[in-house]
Coordinates of C-alpha atoms and ligand atoms in Angstrom, one line a residue:
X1 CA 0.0 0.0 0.0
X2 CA 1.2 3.2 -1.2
X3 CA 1.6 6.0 2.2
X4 CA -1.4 8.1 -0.2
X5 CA -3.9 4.7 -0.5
X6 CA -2.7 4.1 3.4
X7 CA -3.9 7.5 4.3
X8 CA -6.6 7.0 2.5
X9 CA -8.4 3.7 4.5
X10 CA -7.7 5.3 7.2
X11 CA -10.2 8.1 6.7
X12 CA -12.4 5.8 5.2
X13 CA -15.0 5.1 7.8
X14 CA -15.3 9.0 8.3
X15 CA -16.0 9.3 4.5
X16 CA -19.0 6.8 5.0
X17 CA -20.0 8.5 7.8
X18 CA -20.5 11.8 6.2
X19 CA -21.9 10.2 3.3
X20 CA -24.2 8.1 5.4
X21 CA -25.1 11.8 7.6
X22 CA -26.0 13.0 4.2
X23 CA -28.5 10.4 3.0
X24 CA -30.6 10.9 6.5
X25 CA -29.2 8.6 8.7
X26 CA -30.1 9.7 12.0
X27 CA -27.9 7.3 14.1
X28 CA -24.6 9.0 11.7
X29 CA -25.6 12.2 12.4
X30 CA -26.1 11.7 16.3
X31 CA -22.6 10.2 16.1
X32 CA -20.9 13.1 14.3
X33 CA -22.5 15.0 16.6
X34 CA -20.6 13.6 19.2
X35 CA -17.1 14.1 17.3
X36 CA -18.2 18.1 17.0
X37 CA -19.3 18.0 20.8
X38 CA -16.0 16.6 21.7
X39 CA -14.0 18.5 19.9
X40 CA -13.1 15.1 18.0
X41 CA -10.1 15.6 15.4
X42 CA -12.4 13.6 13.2
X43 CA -15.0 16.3 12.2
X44 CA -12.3 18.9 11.6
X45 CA -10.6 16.1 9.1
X46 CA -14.2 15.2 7.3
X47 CA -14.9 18.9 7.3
X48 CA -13.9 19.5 3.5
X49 CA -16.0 16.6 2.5
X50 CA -19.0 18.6 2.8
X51 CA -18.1 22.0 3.6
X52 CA -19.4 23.7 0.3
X53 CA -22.9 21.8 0.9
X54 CA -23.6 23.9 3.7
X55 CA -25.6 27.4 4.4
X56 CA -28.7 25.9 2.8
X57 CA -30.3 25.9 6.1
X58 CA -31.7 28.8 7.7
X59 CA -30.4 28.9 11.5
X60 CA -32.6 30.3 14.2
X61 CA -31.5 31.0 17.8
X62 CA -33.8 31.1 20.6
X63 CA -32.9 32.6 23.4
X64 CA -34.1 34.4 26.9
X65 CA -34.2 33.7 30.4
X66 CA -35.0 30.4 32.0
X67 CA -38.7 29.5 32.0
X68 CA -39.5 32.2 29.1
X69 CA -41.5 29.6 27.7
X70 CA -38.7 29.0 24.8
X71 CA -38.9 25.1 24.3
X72 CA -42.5 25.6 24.0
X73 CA -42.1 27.8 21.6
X74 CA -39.6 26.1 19.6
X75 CA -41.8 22.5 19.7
X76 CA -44.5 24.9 18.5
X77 CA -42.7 26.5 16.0
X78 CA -41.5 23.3 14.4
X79 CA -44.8 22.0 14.4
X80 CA -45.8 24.8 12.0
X81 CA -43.2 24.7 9.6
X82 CA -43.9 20.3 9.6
X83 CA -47.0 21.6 8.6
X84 CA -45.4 22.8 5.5
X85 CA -43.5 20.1 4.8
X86 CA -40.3 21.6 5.9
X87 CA -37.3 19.6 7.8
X88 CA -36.1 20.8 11.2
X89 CA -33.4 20.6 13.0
X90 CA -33.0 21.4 17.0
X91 CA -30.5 22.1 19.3
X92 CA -31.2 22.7 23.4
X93 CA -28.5 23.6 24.9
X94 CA -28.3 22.9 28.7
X95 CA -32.1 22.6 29.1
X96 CA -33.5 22.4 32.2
X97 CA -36.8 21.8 31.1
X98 CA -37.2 19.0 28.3
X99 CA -38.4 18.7 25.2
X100 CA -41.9 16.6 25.3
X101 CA -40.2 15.0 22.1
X102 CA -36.7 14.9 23.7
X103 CA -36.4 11.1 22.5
X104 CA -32.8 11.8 24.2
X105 CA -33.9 12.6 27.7
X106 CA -34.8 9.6 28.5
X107 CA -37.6 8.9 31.3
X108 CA -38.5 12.6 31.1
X109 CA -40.1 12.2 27.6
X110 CA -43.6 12.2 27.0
X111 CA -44.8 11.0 23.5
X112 CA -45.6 13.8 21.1
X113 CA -46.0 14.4 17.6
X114 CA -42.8 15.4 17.2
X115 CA -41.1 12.7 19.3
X116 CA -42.5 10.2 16.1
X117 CA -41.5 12.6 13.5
X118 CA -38.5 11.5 11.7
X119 CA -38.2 15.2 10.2
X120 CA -37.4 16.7 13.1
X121 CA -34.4 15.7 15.0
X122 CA -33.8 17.0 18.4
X123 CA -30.1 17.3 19.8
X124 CA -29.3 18.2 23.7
X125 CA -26.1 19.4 24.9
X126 CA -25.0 20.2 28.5
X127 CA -22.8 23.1 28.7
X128 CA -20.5 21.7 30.9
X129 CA -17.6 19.7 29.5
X130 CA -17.9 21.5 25.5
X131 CA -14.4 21.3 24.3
X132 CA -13.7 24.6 23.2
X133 CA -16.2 26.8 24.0
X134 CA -20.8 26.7 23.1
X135 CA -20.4 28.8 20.0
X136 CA -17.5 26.8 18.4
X137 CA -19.6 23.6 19.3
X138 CA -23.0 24.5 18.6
X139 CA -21.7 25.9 14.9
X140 CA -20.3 22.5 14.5
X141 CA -23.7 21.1 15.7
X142 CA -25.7 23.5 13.2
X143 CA -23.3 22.1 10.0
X144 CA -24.0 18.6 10.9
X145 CA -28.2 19.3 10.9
X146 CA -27.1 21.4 7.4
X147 CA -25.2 18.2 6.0
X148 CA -28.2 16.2 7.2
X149 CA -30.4 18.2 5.1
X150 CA -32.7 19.7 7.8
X151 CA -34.3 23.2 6.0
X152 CA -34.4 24.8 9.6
X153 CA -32.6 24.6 12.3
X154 CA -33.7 25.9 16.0
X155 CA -31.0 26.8 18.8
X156 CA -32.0 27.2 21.7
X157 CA -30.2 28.6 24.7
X158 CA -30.5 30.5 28.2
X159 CA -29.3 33.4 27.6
X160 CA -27.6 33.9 30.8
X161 CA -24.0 34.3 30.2
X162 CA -21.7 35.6 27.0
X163 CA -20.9 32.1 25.7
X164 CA -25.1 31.7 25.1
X165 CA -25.4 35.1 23.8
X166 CA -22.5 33.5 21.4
X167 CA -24.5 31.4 20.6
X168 CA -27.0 33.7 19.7
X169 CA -24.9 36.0 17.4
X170 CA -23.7 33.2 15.5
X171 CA -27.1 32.5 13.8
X172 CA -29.3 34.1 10.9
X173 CA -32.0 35.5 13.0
X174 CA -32.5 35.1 17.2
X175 CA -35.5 35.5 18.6
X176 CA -35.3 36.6 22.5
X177 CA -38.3 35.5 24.2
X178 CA -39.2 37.5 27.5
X179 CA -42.1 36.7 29.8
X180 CA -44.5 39.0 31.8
X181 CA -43.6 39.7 35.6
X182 CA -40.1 38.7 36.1
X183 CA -38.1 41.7 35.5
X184 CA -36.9 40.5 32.3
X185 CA -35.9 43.3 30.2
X186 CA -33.5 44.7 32.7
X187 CA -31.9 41.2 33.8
X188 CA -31.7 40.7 29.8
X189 CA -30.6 43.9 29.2
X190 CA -27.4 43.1 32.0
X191 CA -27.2 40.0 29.3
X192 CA -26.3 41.8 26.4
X193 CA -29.6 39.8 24.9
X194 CA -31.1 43.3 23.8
X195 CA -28.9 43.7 21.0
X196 CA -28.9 40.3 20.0
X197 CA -32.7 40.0 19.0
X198 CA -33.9 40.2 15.4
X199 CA -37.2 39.2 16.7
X200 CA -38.7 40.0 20.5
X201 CA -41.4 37.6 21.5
X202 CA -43.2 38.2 24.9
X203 CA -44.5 35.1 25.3
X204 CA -47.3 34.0 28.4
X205 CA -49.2 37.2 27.1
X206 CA -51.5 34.9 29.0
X207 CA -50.2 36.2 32.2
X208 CA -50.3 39.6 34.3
X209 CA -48.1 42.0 33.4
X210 CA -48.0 42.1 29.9
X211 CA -48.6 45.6 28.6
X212 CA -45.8 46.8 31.1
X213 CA -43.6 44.6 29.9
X214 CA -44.0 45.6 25.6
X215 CA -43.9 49.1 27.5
X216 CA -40.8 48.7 28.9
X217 CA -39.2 46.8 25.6
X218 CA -40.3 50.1 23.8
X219 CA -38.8 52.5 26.1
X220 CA -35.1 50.5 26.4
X221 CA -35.2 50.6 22.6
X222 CA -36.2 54.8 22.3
X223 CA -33.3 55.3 25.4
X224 CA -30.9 53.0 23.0
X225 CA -31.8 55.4 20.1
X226 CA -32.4 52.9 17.7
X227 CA -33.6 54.1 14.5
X228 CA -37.2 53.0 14.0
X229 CA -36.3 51.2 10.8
X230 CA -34.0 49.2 12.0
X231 CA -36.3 48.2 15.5
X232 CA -36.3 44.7 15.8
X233 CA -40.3 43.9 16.1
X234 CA -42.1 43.0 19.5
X235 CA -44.7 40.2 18.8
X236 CA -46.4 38.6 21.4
X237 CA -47.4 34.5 21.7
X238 CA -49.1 32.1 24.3
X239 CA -46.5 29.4 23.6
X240 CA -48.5 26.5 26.0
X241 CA -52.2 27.1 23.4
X242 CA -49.8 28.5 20.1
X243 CA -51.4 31.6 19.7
X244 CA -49.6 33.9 18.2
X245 CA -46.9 31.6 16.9
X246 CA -48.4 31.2 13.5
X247 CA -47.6 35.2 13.2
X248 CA -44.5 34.7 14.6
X249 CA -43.5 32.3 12.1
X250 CA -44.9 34.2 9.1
X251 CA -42.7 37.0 10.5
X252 CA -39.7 35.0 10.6
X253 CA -39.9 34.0 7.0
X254 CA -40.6 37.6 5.6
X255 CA -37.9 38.6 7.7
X256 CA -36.0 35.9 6.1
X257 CA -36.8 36.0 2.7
X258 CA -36.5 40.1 3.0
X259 CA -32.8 39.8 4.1
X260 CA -31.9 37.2 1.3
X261 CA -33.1 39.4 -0.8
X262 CA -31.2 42.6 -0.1
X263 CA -28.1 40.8 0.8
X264 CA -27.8 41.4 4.9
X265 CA -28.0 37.5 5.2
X266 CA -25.0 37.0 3.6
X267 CA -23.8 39.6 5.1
X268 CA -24.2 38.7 8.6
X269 CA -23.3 35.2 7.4
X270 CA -19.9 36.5 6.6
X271 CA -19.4 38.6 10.2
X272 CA -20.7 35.2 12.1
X273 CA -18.0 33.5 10.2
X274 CA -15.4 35.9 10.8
X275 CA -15.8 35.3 14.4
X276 CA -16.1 31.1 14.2
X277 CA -12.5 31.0 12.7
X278 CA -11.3 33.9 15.6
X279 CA -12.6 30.9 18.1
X280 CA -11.4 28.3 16.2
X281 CA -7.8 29.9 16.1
X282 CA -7.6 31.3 19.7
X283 CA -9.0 27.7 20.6
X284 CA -5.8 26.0 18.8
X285 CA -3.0 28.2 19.9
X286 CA -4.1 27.9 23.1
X287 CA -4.5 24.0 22.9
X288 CA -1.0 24.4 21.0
X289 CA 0.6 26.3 24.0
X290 CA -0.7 24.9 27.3
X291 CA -1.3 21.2 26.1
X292 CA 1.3 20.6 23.1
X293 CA 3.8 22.3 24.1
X294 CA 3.3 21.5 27.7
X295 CA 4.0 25.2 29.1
X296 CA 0.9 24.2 31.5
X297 CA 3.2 21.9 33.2
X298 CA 6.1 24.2 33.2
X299 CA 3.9 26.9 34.7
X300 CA 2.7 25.4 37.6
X301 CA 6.1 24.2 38.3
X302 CA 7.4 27.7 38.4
X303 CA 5.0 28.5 40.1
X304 CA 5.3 25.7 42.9
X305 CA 9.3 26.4 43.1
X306 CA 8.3 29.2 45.8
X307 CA 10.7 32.1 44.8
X308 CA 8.5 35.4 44.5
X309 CA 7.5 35.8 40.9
X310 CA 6.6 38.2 38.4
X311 CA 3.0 37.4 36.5
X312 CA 3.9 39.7 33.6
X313 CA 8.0 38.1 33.6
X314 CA 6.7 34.3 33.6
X315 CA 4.2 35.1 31.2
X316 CA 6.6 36.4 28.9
X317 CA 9.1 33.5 29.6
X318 CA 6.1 31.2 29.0
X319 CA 5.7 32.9 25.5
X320 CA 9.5 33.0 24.5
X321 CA 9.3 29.3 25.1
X322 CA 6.2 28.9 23.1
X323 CA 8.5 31.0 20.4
X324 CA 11.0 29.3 20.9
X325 CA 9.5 25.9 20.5
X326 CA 7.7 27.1 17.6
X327 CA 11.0 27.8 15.5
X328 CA 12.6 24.5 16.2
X329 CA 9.7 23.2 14.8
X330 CA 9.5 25.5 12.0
X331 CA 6.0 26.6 10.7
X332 CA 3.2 24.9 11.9
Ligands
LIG1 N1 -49.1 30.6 31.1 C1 -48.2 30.2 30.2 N2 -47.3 29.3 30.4 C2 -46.4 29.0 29.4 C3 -46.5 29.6 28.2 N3 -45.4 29.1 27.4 C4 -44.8 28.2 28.2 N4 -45.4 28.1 29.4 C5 -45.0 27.2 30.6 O1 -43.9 27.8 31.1 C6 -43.0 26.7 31.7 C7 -41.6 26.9 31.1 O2 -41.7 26.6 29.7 P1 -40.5 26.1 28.8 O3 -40.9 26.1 27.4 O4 -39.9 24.9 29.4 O5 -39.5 27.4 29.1 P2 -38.0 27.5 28.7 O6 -37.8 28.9 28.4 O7 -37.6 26.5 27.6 O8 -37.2 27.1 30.0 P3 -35.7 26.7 30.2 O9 -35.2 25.9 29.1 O10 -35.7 26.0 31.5 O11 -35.0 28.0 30.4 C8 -43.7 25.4 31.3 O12 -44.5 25.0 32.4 C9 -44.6 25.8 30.1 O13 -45.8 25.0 30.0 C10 -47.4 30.6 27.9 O14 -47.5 31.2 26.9 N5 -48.3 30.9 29.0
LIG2 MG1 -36.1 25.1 27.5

């Protein structure tokens, strides 16, 4: 066997795999999942398989504070675009509250239609344990549902924390969902979810409390001075009996369809993937430093040898070795 042919076999089974992920094979595309979790050299090395396949699918976050009502919504909003025939794709990330179709969650699942549907396919993640970083895996995540031919795919996420509202910024359009009576706006404001939404939804408009709330949402965006064309629209939904979602939905694809149109998708596309290869590359070199080169180990040793040290001096002596190692190696 020539080295070339030998190379070859032994990317093999990853070929089939994609191959397999992109005839609709659910149990491949739960298992490259798994790779992109993981951070699994494997998915990096199939990537050019398939990479110029993908961006057919329209990626929707959904985000908002816990309990917003945002599974609902999402297992809603799927349900509506089944309706029209359309394949969906969805990622919860860290959800505390299941899916009723969460075939994944084991004794927590109730049977729904969507649990039976083979065109939607439901993905959980835990936040805990991602190797390197939400965004960087739940982009991964998205490609795999693109490669498996899903026309829409759903994130959702708390948005809690700067690695969800990540997560939010690396899609084509994020809804933030905000609920009556909890003092959303200004805990989401704190977020850094206002400027993330393309789309507010306040959902439970069931619930007290409501017009304060849309009140409030309109005042944070006249203090922000955001010009009224460019105001992301406030619709409002009863998630748990789906009113108000088919509106929501028709918004979201006129929203859609508007942006393809004048070119912002793409445009947004190409600032989203800007910042996916910033995370990918700060996520090597610091693999690169602290694990392949090992400088984590000589760190804590200096650091353990008790003489009084200099953070900004044994970080640069840390880097010069880094440099160092770097040019004995020659160019990476
Ligand atoms: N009254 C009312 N209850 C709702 C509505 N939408 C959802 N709920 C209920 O609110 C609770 C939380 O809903 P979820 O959809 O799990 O909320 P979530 O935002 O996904 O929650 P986390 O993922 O835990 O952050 C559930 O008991 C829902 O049944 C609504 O429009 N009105
Ligand atoms: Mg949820």
């Amino acid at each position: 066997m020539t080295a070339a042919t030998e190379a070859d076999a032994m990317v093999r089974p990853e070929r089939d795999l994609v191959a397999r992920v992109r005839a609709g094979e659910s149990i491949a595309c739960a298992r490259m999942m798994t790779w992109a979790e993981r951070g699994d050299a494997r998915f990096a090395a199939v990537y050019g398989e398939f990479e110029s396949e993908l961006g057919r699918a329209r990626r929707i976050g959904i985000t908002g504070p816990p309990g917003a009502g945002k599974s609902t919504l999402v297992e809603r909003l799927a349900t509506h675009w089944r309706a029209q025939e359309r394949t969906i794709g969805i990622v919860a990330v860290d959800p505390s509250s299941p899916f009723s179709g969460g075939a994944l969650l084991g004794d927590r699942v109730r049977m729904s239609s969507l649990a039976l549907d083979k065109g939607v396919f439901i993905r959980s993640m835990a936040t805990r344990g991602v190797f390197g970083g939400l965004a960087r895996a739940t982009d991964d995540l998205a490609d795999v549902l693109d490669l498996y031919d899903r026309d829409d795919i759903l994130l959702e996420t708390v948005g809690v924390g700067q690695s969800e509202v990540d997560v939010a910024r690396s899609t084509d359009l994020t809804l933030v969902v905000l609920h009556p009576g909890g003092g959303d706006t200004i805990q989401a404001m704190k977020a850094g979810l206002m400027e993330v939404a393309d789309v507010y939804v306040v959902n439970k408009a069931d619930m007290p409390g409501l017009e304060q709330l849309v009140h409030q949402l309109t005042d944070t965006l006249d203090v922000r001075d955001v010009p009224l064309d460019e105001r992301p629209p406030i619709l409002t939904t009863v998630a748990s009996s789906g009113e108000g979602v088919a509106e929501l939905a028709e918004r979201i694809d006129a929203l859609d369809a508007e942006r393809r149109a004048s070119g912002k998708r793409d445009a947004r596309r190409a600032a989203n993937l800007r910042l996916r290869v910033r995370r990918i590359v700060e996520g090597r070199l610091q693999h690169d430093i602290w694990q392949e080169s090992g400088l984590a180990r000589t760190l804590d040793e200096r650091v353990a040898d008790g003489r009084t040290l200099s953070a900004y001096g044994l970080a640069d002596e840390i880097l010069n070795a880094y440099r160092e190692r770097r040019n004995l190696e020659g160019p990476a």
